[in-house]
mmCIF file of C-alpha atoms in Angstrom:
data_model
loop_
_atom_site.group_PDB
_atom_site.id
_atom_site.type_symbol
_atom_site.label_atom_id
_atom_site.label_comp_id
_atom_site.label_asym_id
_atom_site.label_seq_id
_atom_site.Cartn_x
_atom_site.Cartn_y
_atom_site.Cartn_z
ATOM 1 C CA UNK A 1 38.577 -11.400 -5.059
ATOM 2 C CA UNK A 2 34.838 -12.075 -4.574
ATOM 3 C CA UNK A 3 33.617 -15.507 -5.496
ATOM 4 C CA UNK A 4 32.131 -15.605 -9.026
ATOM 5 C CA UNK A 5 29.310 -17.762 -7.706
ATOM 6 C CA UNK A 6 28.040 -15.108 -5.328
ATOM 7 C CA UNK A 7 25.387 -13.660 -7.712
ATOM 8 C CA UNK A 8 24.134 -17.144 -8.531
ATOM 9 C CA UNK A 9 24.008 -18.053 -4.866
ATOM 10 C CA UNK A 10 22.112 -14.855 -4.088
ATOM 11 C CA UNK A 11 19.638 -15.541 -6.865
ATOM 12 C CA UNK A 12 19.089 -19.096 -5.641
ATOM 13 C CA UNK A 13 18.604 -17.747 -2.143
ATOM 14 C CA UNK A 14 15.939 -15.288 -3.300
ATOM 15 C CA UNK A 15 14.046 -18.060 -5.078
ATOM 16 C CA UNK A 16 14.232 -20.276 -1.992
ATOM 17 C CA UNK A 17 12.924 -17.481 0.200
ATOM 18 C CA UNK A 18 10.012 -16.922 -2.155
ATOM 19 C CA UNK A 19 9.292 -20.643 -2.375
ATOM 20 C CA UNK A 20 9.366 -20.930 1.386
ATOM 21 C CA UNK A 21 6.921 -18.062 1.604
ATOM 22 C CA UNK A 22 4.526 -19.802 -0.783
ATOM 23 C CA UNK A 23 4.741 -23.095 1.060
ATOM 24 C CA UNK A 24 4.060 -21.377 4.359
ATOM 25 C CA UNK A 25 0.773 -19.870 3.229
ATOM 26 C CA UNK A 26 -1.495 -22.937 3.405
ATOM 27 C CA UNK A 27 0.058 -24.191 6.663
ATOM 28 C CA UNK A 28 -0.091 -20.885 8.522
ATOM 29 C CA UNK A 29 -3.925 -20.694 8.533
ATOM 30 C CA UNK A 30 -3.590 -17.086 7.450
ATOM 31 C CA UNK A 31 -6.604 -14.762 7.698
ATOM 32 C CA UNK A 32 -8.019 -13.501 4.409
ATOM 33 C CA UNK A 33 -8.024 -9.693 4.115
ATOM 34 C CA UNK A 34 -6.078 -9.246 7.370
ATOM 35 C CA UNK A 35 -3.856 -6.165 7.420
ATOM 36 C CA UNK A 36 -5.441 -4.866 4.240
ATOM 37 C CA UNK A 37 -4.226 -1.306 4.850
ATOM 38 C CA UNK A 38 -0.637 -2.526 4.361
ATOM 39 C CA UNK A 39 -1.410 -3.039 0.657
ATOM 40 C CA UNK A 40 -2.390 0.580 -0.118
ATOM 41 C CA UNK A 41 0.421 2.036 -2.292
ATOM 42 C CA UNK A 42 2.375 5.021 -0.980
ATOM 43 C CA UNK A 43 4.136 7.961 -2.640
ATOM 44 C CA UNK A 44 2.638 10.237 -5.297
ATOM 45 C CA UNK A 45 5.543 9.465 -7.633
ATOM 46 C CA UNK A 46 5.040 5.694 -7.435
ATOM 47 C CA UNK A 47 1.241 5.909 -7.672
ATOM 48 C CA UNK A 48 1.521 8.181 -10.717
ATOM 49 C CA UNK A 49 3.489 5.384 -12.391
ATOM 50 C CA UNK A 50 0.701 2.905 -11.751
ATOM 51 C CA UNK A 51 2.463 1.414 -8.744
ATOM 52 C CA UNK A 52 5.140 -0.153 -10.977
ATOM 53 C CA UNK A 53 7.894 0.726 -8.524
ATOM 54 C CA UNK A 54 9.438 -2.551 -7.353
ATOM 55 C CA UNK A 55 12.477 -2.207 -9.628
ATOM 56 C CA UNK A 56 12.599 1.619 -9.381
ATOM 57 C CA UNK A 57 12.339 2.284 -5.600
ATOM 58 C CA UNK A 58 15.038 4.968 -5.525
ATOM 59 C CA UNK A 59 13.500 7.485 -3.127
ATOM 60 C CA UNK A 60 12.435 7.583 0.524
ATOM 61 C CA UNK A 61 9.368 5.401 -0.186
ATOM 62 C CA UNK A 62 11.746 2.483 -0.910
ATOM 63 C CA UNK A 63 11.266 0.887 2.564
ATOM 64 C CA UNK A 64 7.650 0.205 1.564
ATOM 65 C CA UNK A 65 8.159 -0.730 -2.121
ATOM 66 C CA UNK A 66 11.516 -2.509 -2.029
ATOM 67 C CA UNK A 67 13.911 -1.855 0.869
ATOM 68 C CA UNK A 68 16.876 -2.864 -1.306
ATOM 69 C CA UNK A 69 16.330 0.337 -3.311
ATOM 70 C CA UNK A 70 17.497 2.505 -0.412
ATOM 71 C CA UNK A 71 21.060 1.733 -1.468
ATOM 72 C CA UNK A 72 20.681 3.856 -4.605
ATOM 73 C CA UNK A 73 19.994 7.111 -2.724
ATOM 74 C CA UNK A 74 23.243 9.154 -2.742
ATOM 75 C CA UNK A 75 21.842 11.536 -0.115
ATOM 76 C CA UNK A 76 19.586 11.611 2.929
ATOM 77 C CA UNK A 77 15.942 12.101 2.031
ATOM 78 C CA UNK A 78 12.592 12.452 3.755
ATOM 79 C CA UNK A 79 9.177 12.166 2.059
ATOM 80 C CA UNK A 80 5.838 13.026 3.711
ATOM 81 C CA UNK A 81 2.631 12.076 1.882
ATOM 82 C CA UNK A 82 -1.073 12.706 2.328
ATOM 83 C CA UNK A 83 -3.885 11.084 0.349
ATOM 84 C CA UNK A 84 -7.673 11.092 0.547
ATOM 85 C CA UNK A 85 -9.718 8.192 -0.759
ATOM 86 C CA UNK A 86 -13.382 7.583 -1.536
ATOM 87 C CA UNK A 87 -14.576 11.167 -1.345
ATOM 88 C CA UNK A 88 -12.278 12.169 1.540
ATOM 89 C CA UNK A 89 -13.638 9.323 3.648
ATOM 90 C CA UNK A 90 -10.250 7.663 4.274
ATOM 91 C CA UNK A 91 -7.096 9.589 5.187
ATOM 92 C CA UNK A 92 -3.836 7.941 4.158
ATOM 93 C CA UNK A 93 -0.573 9.406 5.497
ATOM 94 C CA UNK A 94 3.015 8.236 5.089
ATOM 95 C CA UNK A 95 6.400 9.522 6.253
ATOM 96 C CA UNK A 96 9.629 7.934 5.019
ATOM 97 C CA UNK A 97 13.251 8.678 5.890
ATOM 98 C CA UNK A 98 16.349 7.096 4.304
ATOM 99 C CA UNK A 99 19.910 7.628 5.567
ATOM 100 C CA UNK A 100 22.863 6.305 3.512
ATOM 101 C CA UNK A 101 25.639 4.919 5.736
ATOM 102 C CA UNK A 102 28.400 4.882 3.123
ATOM 103 C CA UNK A 103 30.976 2.117 2.991
ATOM 104 C CA UNK A 104 33.486 0.686 0.550
ATOM 105 C CA UNK A 105 32.699 0.870 -3.185
ATOM 106 C CA UNK A 106 29.949 -1.624 -4.124
ATOM 107 C CA UNK A 107 29.473 -2.447 -0.441
ATOM 108 C CA UNK A 108 27.537 0.591 0.766
ATOM 109 C CA UNK A 109 24.631 0.322 3.166
ATOM 110 C CA UNK A 110 21.613 2.398 4.177
ATOM 111 C CA UNK A 111 18.917 2.489 6.837
ATOM 112 C CA UNK A 112 15.353 3.735 6.712
ATOM 113 C CA UNK A 113 12.423 4.530 8.993
ATOM 114 C CA UNK A 114 8.813 4.779 7.783
ATOM 115 C CA UNK A 115 5.485 5.471 9.459
ATOM 116 C CA UNK A 116 2.137 4.669 7.844
ATOM 117 C CA UNK A 117 -1.350 5.674 9.012
ATOM 118 C CA UNK A 118 -4.718 4.886 7.430
ATOM 119 C CA UNK A 119 -7.707 6.284 9.303
ATOM 120 C CA UNK A 120 -11.404 7.021 9.096
ATOM 121 C CA UNK A 121 -12.207 9.876 11.468
ATOM 122 C CA UNK A 122 -15.443 11.124 13.055
ATOM 123 C CA UNK A 123 -17.337 7.837 12.803
ATOM 124 C CA UNK A 124 -20.793 8.100 14.467
ATOM 125 C CA UNK A 125 -20.962 5.144 16.858
ATOM 126 C CA UNK A 126 -24.360 3.668 17.669
ATOM 127 C CA UNK A 127 -25.178 1.392 20.592
ATOM 128 C CA UNK A 128 -25.355 -2.338 20.024
ATOM 129 C CA UNK A 129 -28.722 -3.375 18.485
ATOM 130 C CA UNK A 130 -29.943 -4.887 21.739
ATOM 131 C CA UNK A 131 -29.130 -1.679 23.633
ATOM 132 C CA UNK A 132 -31.130 0.665 21.376
ATOM 133 C CA UNK A 133 -34.138 2.165 23.140
ATOM 134 C CA UNK A 134 -37.259 3.924 21.915
ATOM 135 C CA UNK A 135 -36.394 7.488 21.086
ATOM 136 C CA UNK A 136 -33.081 6.444 19.572
ATOM 137 C CA UNK A 137 -34.725 4.964 16.478
ATOM 138 C CA UNK A 138 -37.951 5.205 14.477
ATOM 139 C CA UNK A 139 -39.981 2.077 15.229
ATOM 140 C CA UNK A 140 -41.454 1.847 11.705
ATOM 141 C CA UNK A 141 -40.668 -1.787 10.916
ATOM 142 C CA UNK A 142 -38.252 -3.377 8.479
ATOM 143 C CA UNK A 143 -39.505 -1.325 5.519
ATOM 144 C CA UNK A 144 -38.714 1.925 7.326
ATOM 145 C CA UNK A 145 -42.158 3.379 6.522
ATOM 146 C CA UNK A 146 -44.736 4.388 9.157
ATOM 147 C CA UNK A 147 -48.275 3.024 9.310
ATOM 148 C CA UNK A 148 -47.655 0.086 6.969
ATOM 149 C CA UNK A 149 -48.119 -2.398 9.809
ATOM 150 C CA UNK A 150 -45.306 -4.610 8.588
ATOM 151 C CA UNK A 151 -43.360 -7.002 10.803
ATOM 152 C CA UNK A 152 -41.544 -5.210 13.598
ATOM 153 C CA UNK A 153 -43.477 -1.955 13.501
ATOM 154 C CA UNK A 154 -44.261 -0.470 16.918
ATOM 155 C CA UNK A 155 -42.839 -3.477 18.781
ATOM 156 C CA UNK A 156 -40.348 -1.439 20.803
ATOM 157 C CA UNK A 157 -37.379 -3.343 19.384
ATOM 158 C CA UNK A 158 -34.979 -2.144 16.727
ATOM 159 C CA UNK A 159 -34.947 -4.202 13.506
ATOM 160 C CA UNK A 160 -32.676 -3.811 10.439
ATOM 161 C CA UNK A 161 -34.259 -1.194 8.180
ATOM 162 C CA UNK A 162 -35.455 1.053 11.002
ATOM 163 C CA UNK A 163 -33.760 4.460 10.986
ATOM 164 C CA UNK A 164 -31.419 5.231 13.864
ATOM 165 C CA UNK A 165 -31.592 8.820 15.107
ATOM 166 C CA UNK A 166 -28.458 10.855 15.764
ATOM 167 C CA UNK A 167 -29.286 11.137 19.463
ATOM 168 C CA UNK A 168 -26.642 10.607 22.135
ATOM 169 C CA UNK A 169 -24.266 9.220 19.522
ATOM 170 C CA UNK A 170 -20.558 9.849 19.908
ATOM 171 C CA UNK A 171 -17.865 10.016 17.283
ATOM 172 C CA UNK A 172 -14.592 8.103 17.207
ATOM 173 C CA UNK A 173 -11.762 7.256 14.833
ATOM 174 C CA UNK A 174 -10.603 3.950 13.414
ATOM 175 C CA UNK A 175 -6.861 4.007 12.747
ATOM 176 C CA UNK A 176 -4.389 1.496 11.308
ATOM 177 C CA UNK A 177 -0.700 2.252 11.808
ATOM 178 C CA UNK A 178 2.599 0.635 10.886
ATOM 179 C CA UNK A 179 6.248 1.367 11.689
ATOM 180 C CA UNK A 180 8.958 0.036 9.355
ATOM 181 C CA UNK A 181 12.645 -0.187 10.313
ATOM 182 C CA UNK A 182 14.687 -0.971 7.198
ATOM 183 C CA UNK A 183 18.249 -1.870 6.214
ATOM 184 C CA UNK A 184 19.858 -2.334 2.780
ATOM 185 C CA UNK A 185 23.300 -3.317 1.544
ATOM 186 C CA UNK A 186 25.099 -3.291 -1.792
ATOM 187 C CA UNK A 187 26.835 -6.602 -2.646
ATOM 188 C CA UNK A 188 29.072 -6.060 -5.647
ATOM 189 C CA UNK A 189 28.323 -3.703 -8.543
ATOM 190 C CA UNK A 190 25.060 -5.375 -9.567
ATOM 191 C CA UNK A 191 23.244 -6.650 -6.453
ATOM 192 C CA UNK A 192 21.413 -4.965 -3.582
ATOM 193 C CA UNK A 193 19.541 -6.603 -0.708
ATOM 194 C CA UNK A 194 17.242 -5.127 1.907
ATOM 195 C CA UNK A 195 14.707 -5.918 4.579
ATOM 196 C CA UNK A 196 12.153 -4.212 6.807
ATOM 197 C CA UNK A 197 10.927 -5.188 10.235
ATOM 198 C CA UNK A 198 7.447 -3.784 10.685
ATOM 199 C CA UNK A 199 5.254 -3.294 13.698
ATOM 200 C CA UNK A 200 1.503 -2.981 13.177
ATOM 201 C CA UNK A 201 -1.200 -1.513 15.387
ATOM 202 C CA UNK A 202 -4.905 -1.278 14.558
ATOM 203 C CA UNK A 203 -7.691 0.366 16.535
ATOM 204 C CA UNK A 204 -11.459 0.013 16.030
ATOM 205 C CA UNK A 205 -13.920 1.988 18.214
ATOM 206 C CA UNK A 206 -16.167 0.049 20.569
ATOM 207 C CA UNK A 207 -19.750 1.027 21.387
ATOM 208 C CA UNK A 208 -18.601 2.502 24.712
ATOM 209 C CA UNK A 209 -17.236 6.043 24.752
ATOM 210 C CA UNK A 210 -13.448 6.033 24.779
ATOM 211 C CA UNK A 211 -13.159 2.262 24.345
ATOM 212 C CA UNK A 212 -11.409 0.618 21.364
ATOM 213 C CA UNK A 213 -10.626 -2.901 20.216
ATOM 214 C CA UNK A 214 -6.916 -2.846 19.372
ATOM 215 C CA UNK A 215 -4.347 -5.140 17.836
ATOM 216 C CA UNK A 216 -0.583 -5.366 17.789
ATOM 217 C CA UNK A 217 1.557 -7.334 15.365
ATOM 218 C CA UNK A 218 4.925 -7.671 13.719
ATOM 219 C CA UNK A 219 6.315 -9.011 10.455
ATOM 220 C CA UNK A 220 9.107 -8.876 7.930
ATOM 221 C CA UNK A 221 9.513 -7.680 4.319
ATOM 222 C CA UNK A 222 12.497 -8.590 2.128
ATOM 223 C CA UNK A 223 13.681 -7.129 -1.177
ATOM 224 C CA UNK A 224 16.267 -7.771 -3.889
ATOM 225 C CA UNK A 225 17.496 -5.668 -6.823
ATOM 226 C CA UNK A 226 19.699 -6.801 -9.692
ATOM 227 C CA UNK A 227 21.140 -4.214 -12.084
ATOM 228 C CA UNK A 228 23.058 -5.952 -14.896
ATOM 229 C CA UNK A 229 23.449 -2.603 -16.699
ATOM 230 C CA UNK A 230 22.489 1.032 -16.197
ATOM 231 C CA UNK A 231 19.582 0.677 -18.603
ATOM 232 C CA UNK A 232 17.746 -2.152 -16.802
ATOM 233 C CA UNK A 233 16.943 -3.185 -13.242
ATOM 234 C CA UNK A 234 15.129 -6.274 -11.957
ATOM 235 C CA UNK A 235 13.482 -6.405 -8.543
ATOM 236 C CA UNK A 236 11.542 -8.679 -6.220
ATOM 237 C CA UNK A 237 9.883 -7.904 -2.896
ATOM 238 C CA UNK A 238 8.216 -10.343 -0.517
ATOM 239 C CA UNK A 239 5.807 -8.547 1.781
ATOM 240 C CA UNK A 240 4.810 -10.166 5.072
ATOM 241 C CA UNK A 241 7.430 -12.845 4.507
ATOM 242 C CA UNK A 242 6.812 -14.420 7.910
ATOM 243 C CA UNK A 243 2.992 -14.181 7.646
ATOM 244 C CA UNK A 244 2.733 -11.052 9.769
ATOM 245 C CA UNK A 245 0.817 -11.889 12.936
ATOM 246 C CA UNK A 246 -1.704 -9.681 14.717
ATOM 247 C CA UNK A 247 -3.106 -10.199 18.207
ATOM 248 C CA UNK A 248 -6.343 -8.388 19.090
ATOM 249 C CA UNK A 249 -7.402 -7.258 22.548
ATOM 250 C CA UNK A 250 -10.601 -9.334 22.248
ATOM 251 C CA UNK A 251 -8.568 -12.546 21.869
ATOM 252 C CA UNK A 252 -8.690 -12.821 18.073
ATOM 253 C CA UNK A 253 -5.502 -13.871 16.261
ATOM 254 C CA UNK A 254 -4.784 -13.036 12.608
ATOM 255 C CA UNK A 255 -1.990 -13.827 10.168
ATOM 256 C CA UNK A 256 -1.386 -11.678 7.070
ATOM 257 C CA UNK A 257 -0.830 -13.722 3.906
ATOM 258 C CA UNK A 258 2.498 -13.022 2.136
ATOM 259 C CA UNK A 259 2.453 -11.289 -1.237
ATOM 260 C CA UNK A 260 5.210 -11.104 -3.848
ATOM 261 C CA UNK A 261 5.965 -8.228 -6.214
ATOM 262 C CA UNK A 262 8.245 -8.802 -9.194
ATOM 263 C CA UNK A 263 9.310 -5.982 -11.466
ATOM 264 C CA UNK A 264 11.605 -4.670 -14.168
ATOM 265 C CA UNK A 265 12.503 -1.090 -15.090
ATOM 266 C CA UNK A 266 14.133 0.239 -18.260
ATOM 267 C CA UNK A 267 15.847 3.626 -18.523
ATOM 268 C CA UNK A 268 16.068 5.553 -21.802
ATOM 269 C CA UNK A 269 17.768 8.826 -22.698
ATOM 270 C CA UNK A 270 16.247 9.841 -26.055
ATOM 271 C CA UNK A 271 17.986 13.225 -26.101
ATOM 272 C CA UNK A 272 20.109 15.485 -23.978
ATOM 273 C CA UNK A 273 18.248 16.655 -20.845
ATOM 274 C CA UNK A 274 15.485 14.108 -21.435
ATOM 275 C CA UNK A 275 15.051 10.853 -19.474
ATOM 276 C CA UNK A 276 12.351 8.195 -19.648
ATOM 277 C CA UNK A 277 11.677 5.215 -17.367
ATOM 278 C CA UNK A 278 9.311 2.388 -18.235
ATOM 279 C CA UNK A 279 8.471 -0.014 -15.406
ATOM 280 C CA UNK A 280 6.411 -3.224 -15.275
ATOM 281 C CA UNK A 281 5.341 -5.066 -12.115
ATOM 282 C CA UNK A 282 3.407 -8.240 -11.411
ATOM 283 C CA UNK A 283 1.825 -8.342 -7.980
ATOM 284 C CA UNK A 284 1.254 -11.936 -6.835
ATOM 285 C CA UNK A 285 -1.325 -12.919 -4.215
ATOM 286 C CA UNK A 286 -2.197 -16.247 -2.620
ATOM 287 C CA UNK A 287 -5.652 -15.703 -1.103
ATOM 288 C CA UNK A 288 -7.701 -16.706 -4.138
ATOM 289 C CA UNK A 289 -9.015 -13.193 -4.832
ATOM 290 C CA UNK A 290 -10.426 -14.218 -8.189
ATOM 291 C CA UNK A 291 -13.306 -11.756 -8.591
ATOM 292 C CA UNK A 292 -11.267 -8.803 -9.825
ATOM 293 C CA UNK A 293 -7.819 -10.255 -10.549
ATOM 294 C CA UNK A 294 -6.303 -10.227 -14.027
ATOM 295 C CA UNK A 295 -4.554 -13.614 -13.706
ATOM 296 C CA UNK A 296 -6.120 -16.552 -11.845
ATOM 297 C CA UNK A 297 -4.280 -19.831 -11.205
ATOM 298 C CA UNK A 298 -6.169 -21.630 -8.469
ATOM 299 C CA UNK A 299 -5.459 -19.780 -5.228
ATOM 300 C CA UNK A 300 -2.692 -17.802 -6.944
ATOM 301 C CA UNK A 301 -3.654 -14.494 -8.544
ATOM 302 C CA UNK A 302 -1.665 -11.726 -10.209
ATOM 303 C CA UNK A 303 -2.231 -8.161 -11.308
ATOM 304 C CA UNK A 304 -0.238 -6.128 -13.791
ATOM 305 C CA UNK A 305 1.088 -2.685 -12.943
ATOM 306 C CA UNK A 306 2.889 -0.597 -15.519
ATOM 307 C CA UNK A 307 3.899 3.028 -15.811
ATOM 308 C CA UNK A 308 6.023 5.668 -17.524
ATOM 309 C CA UNK A 309 7.992 8.526 -16.013
ATOM 310 C CA UNK A 310 9.435 11.354 -18.114
ATOM 311 C CA UNK A 311 11.946 13.896 -16.772
ATOM 312 C CA UNK A 312 13.112 17.117 -18.382
ATOM 313 C CA UNK A 313 16.430 18.475 -17.077
ATOM 314 C CA UNK A 314 15.877 16.456 -13.874
ATOM 315 C CA UNK A 315 13.483 19.238 -12.901
ATOM 316 C CA UNK A 316 10.005 18.553 -14.315
ATOM 317 C CA UNK A 317 8.332 15.136 -14.477
ATOM 318 C CA UNK A 318 5.195 13.694 -16.063
ATOM 319 C CA UNK A 319 3.861 10.246 -15.207
ATOM 320 C CA UNK A 320 1.093 7.881 -16.206
ATOM 321 C CA UNK A 321 0.292 4.235 -15.672
ATOM 322 C CA UNK A 322 -2.200 1.462 -15.025
ATOM 323 C CA UNK A 323 -2.573 -0.386 -11.735
ATOM 324 C CA UNK A 324 -4.695 -3.380 -12.587
ATOM 325 C CA UNK A 325 -7.925 -1.791 -13.774
ATOM 326 C CA UNK A 326 -7.142 1.674 -12.389
ATOM 327 C CA UNK A 327 -5.754 4.525 -14.489
ATOM 328 C CA UNK A 328 -3.176 6.774 -12.835
ATOM 329 C CA UNK A 329 -1.330 9.931 -13.767
ATOM 330 C CA UNK A 330 0.792 12.521 -12.030
ATOM 331 C CA UNK A 331 3.473 15.197 -12.198
ATOM 332 C CA UNK A 332 6.447 16.353 -10.193
ATOM 333 C CA UNK A 333 8.949 19.161 -9.827
ATOM 334 C CA UNK A 334 12.434 19.355 -8.264
ATOM 335 C CA UNK A 335 14.442 22.432 -7.311
ATOM 336 C CA UNK A 336 17.787 21.847 -5.623
ATOM 337 C CA UNK A 337 16.961 19.913 -2.426
ATOM 338 C CA UNK A 338 13.179 20.322 -2.558
ATOM 339 C CA UNK A 339 10.534 18.439 -4.509
ATOM 340 C CA UNK A 340 6.776 18.095 -4.793
ATOM 341 C CA UNK A 341 4.656 15.416 -6.496
ATOM 342 C CA UNK A 342 0.991 14.925 -7.266
ATOM 343 C CA UNK A 343 -0.869 11.821 -8.426
ATOM 344 C CA UNK A 344 -4.451 10.806 -9.112
ATOM 345 C CA UNK A 345 -5.893 7.310 -9.353
ATOM 346 C CA UNK A 346 -9.127 6.747 -11.290
ATOM 347 C CA UNK A 347 -10.659 3.642 -9.749
ATOM 348 C CA UNK A 348 -11.723 0.917 -12.191
ATOM 349 C CA UNK A 349 -11.305 3.193 -15.198
ATOM 350 C CA UNK A 350 -10.618 0.173 -17.448
ATOM 351 C CA UNK A 351 -13.592 -1.807 -16.118
ATOM 352 C CA UNK A 352 -16.322 0.773 -15.674
ATOM 353 C CA UNK A 353 -18.919 -1.484 -17.319
ATOM 354 C CA UNK A 354 -18.034 -4.653 -15.398
ATOM 355 C CA UNK A 355 -21.374 -6.203 -14.300
ATOM 356 C CA UNK A 356 -19.731 -7.602 -11.155
ATOM 357 C CA UNK A 357 -19.279 -4.036 -9.893
ATOM 358 C CA UNK A 358 -22.463 -2.137 -10.780
ATOM 359 C CA UNK A 359 -21.769 0.653 -8.254
ATOM 360 C CA UNK A 360 -18.130 1.309 -9.124
ATOM 361 C CA UNK A 361 -19.094 4.694 -10.559
ATOM 362 C CA UNK A 362 -19.617 5.824 -6.962
ATOM 363 C CA UNK A 363 -15.889 5.515 -6.207
ATOM 364 C CA UNK A 364 -14.252 8.923 -6.275
ATOM 365 C CA UNK A 365 -10.789 9.679 -7.615
ATOM 366 C CA UNK A 366 -7.972 9.252 -5.108
ATOM 367 C CA UNK A 367 -5.647 12.250 -4.905
ATOM 368 C CA UNK A 368 -2.133 12.046 -3.448
ATOM 369 C CA UNK A 369 0.317 14.809 -2.623
ATOM 370 C CA UNK A 370 3.847 14.235 -1.394
ATOM 371 C CA UNK A 371 6.940 16.358 -0.863
ATOM 372 C CA UNK A 372 10.635 15.537 -0.627
ATOM 373 C CA UNK A 373 13.616 17.119 1.051
ATOM 374 C CA UNK A 374 17.190 15.899 0.656
ATOM 375 C CA UNK A 375 20.434 16.963 2.236
#
């Protein structure tokens, strides 16, 4: 018979892991904003719910949201996703695969593989300022206007404000990629644990044709789910638990600060063929990002994510939510082993008049489309 103290021991362990993560932050000399692309949410279904997915995580995006959730997939599933942000400037692609491994009752396991890519393509690359020559820019001075005789005009040297001409420029792509290898296991009827080892590669174009500054790194995510009853699930995920390190080809070293997501999800069945899920997440950060955070406690900040998902006959879904100050909504459809989902995120919808962000109206809506196939 399993020890009755196992759930308590597991809970204590999760708190110790989280505490260790927090204590490691100030001593690791982590780099603020490093690995930022790893924080962009994936999956049209999850985004449509406002990103409140830590305690839901029951599809092939689970390796990113909470790897422990892979255990609740009764079948093999693959989900590809494509998103375009900021007026199609940034392409965001994700591919997730989860394979249940079976096992004894309440001791099943599952594995997952995920690939993430965030890229800006066709960037016009200019020479370094000191390498710009006459004919490659208009030598009109810092004000950018001819015949005003301001400082820098007609001096043969490029100054900020002088227009660079699209002559002999080449185009390149900047791409951030991550590979996640995940494992999850059921421990008893109420607990699930999971983890992801991730490998990160970033590439930024240099000013020489064909040359890039690149980085390589690795880190670890860990997740926990507790389901005391069918109607409620509690979850916690620690991203970048080991302060994911990145080593750049130019000698720079970076460490990604850990973040913690805590969440709860409630399931309701108001009538036959109708199902409703309400989820709430708190995303905790430790970089002191106070400018646009909802909760500020010294270097610790937190943002609320909440969302609703409604299903009719397990076939049609409607979703809506709030991710911090962003409004999200979406829809989905399932037919046998196939599914399709759409989501839109309206940036800063709940803070459009914030004086700290006077140009936020220039941010376009982010659209996400994802599909699913199970077998």
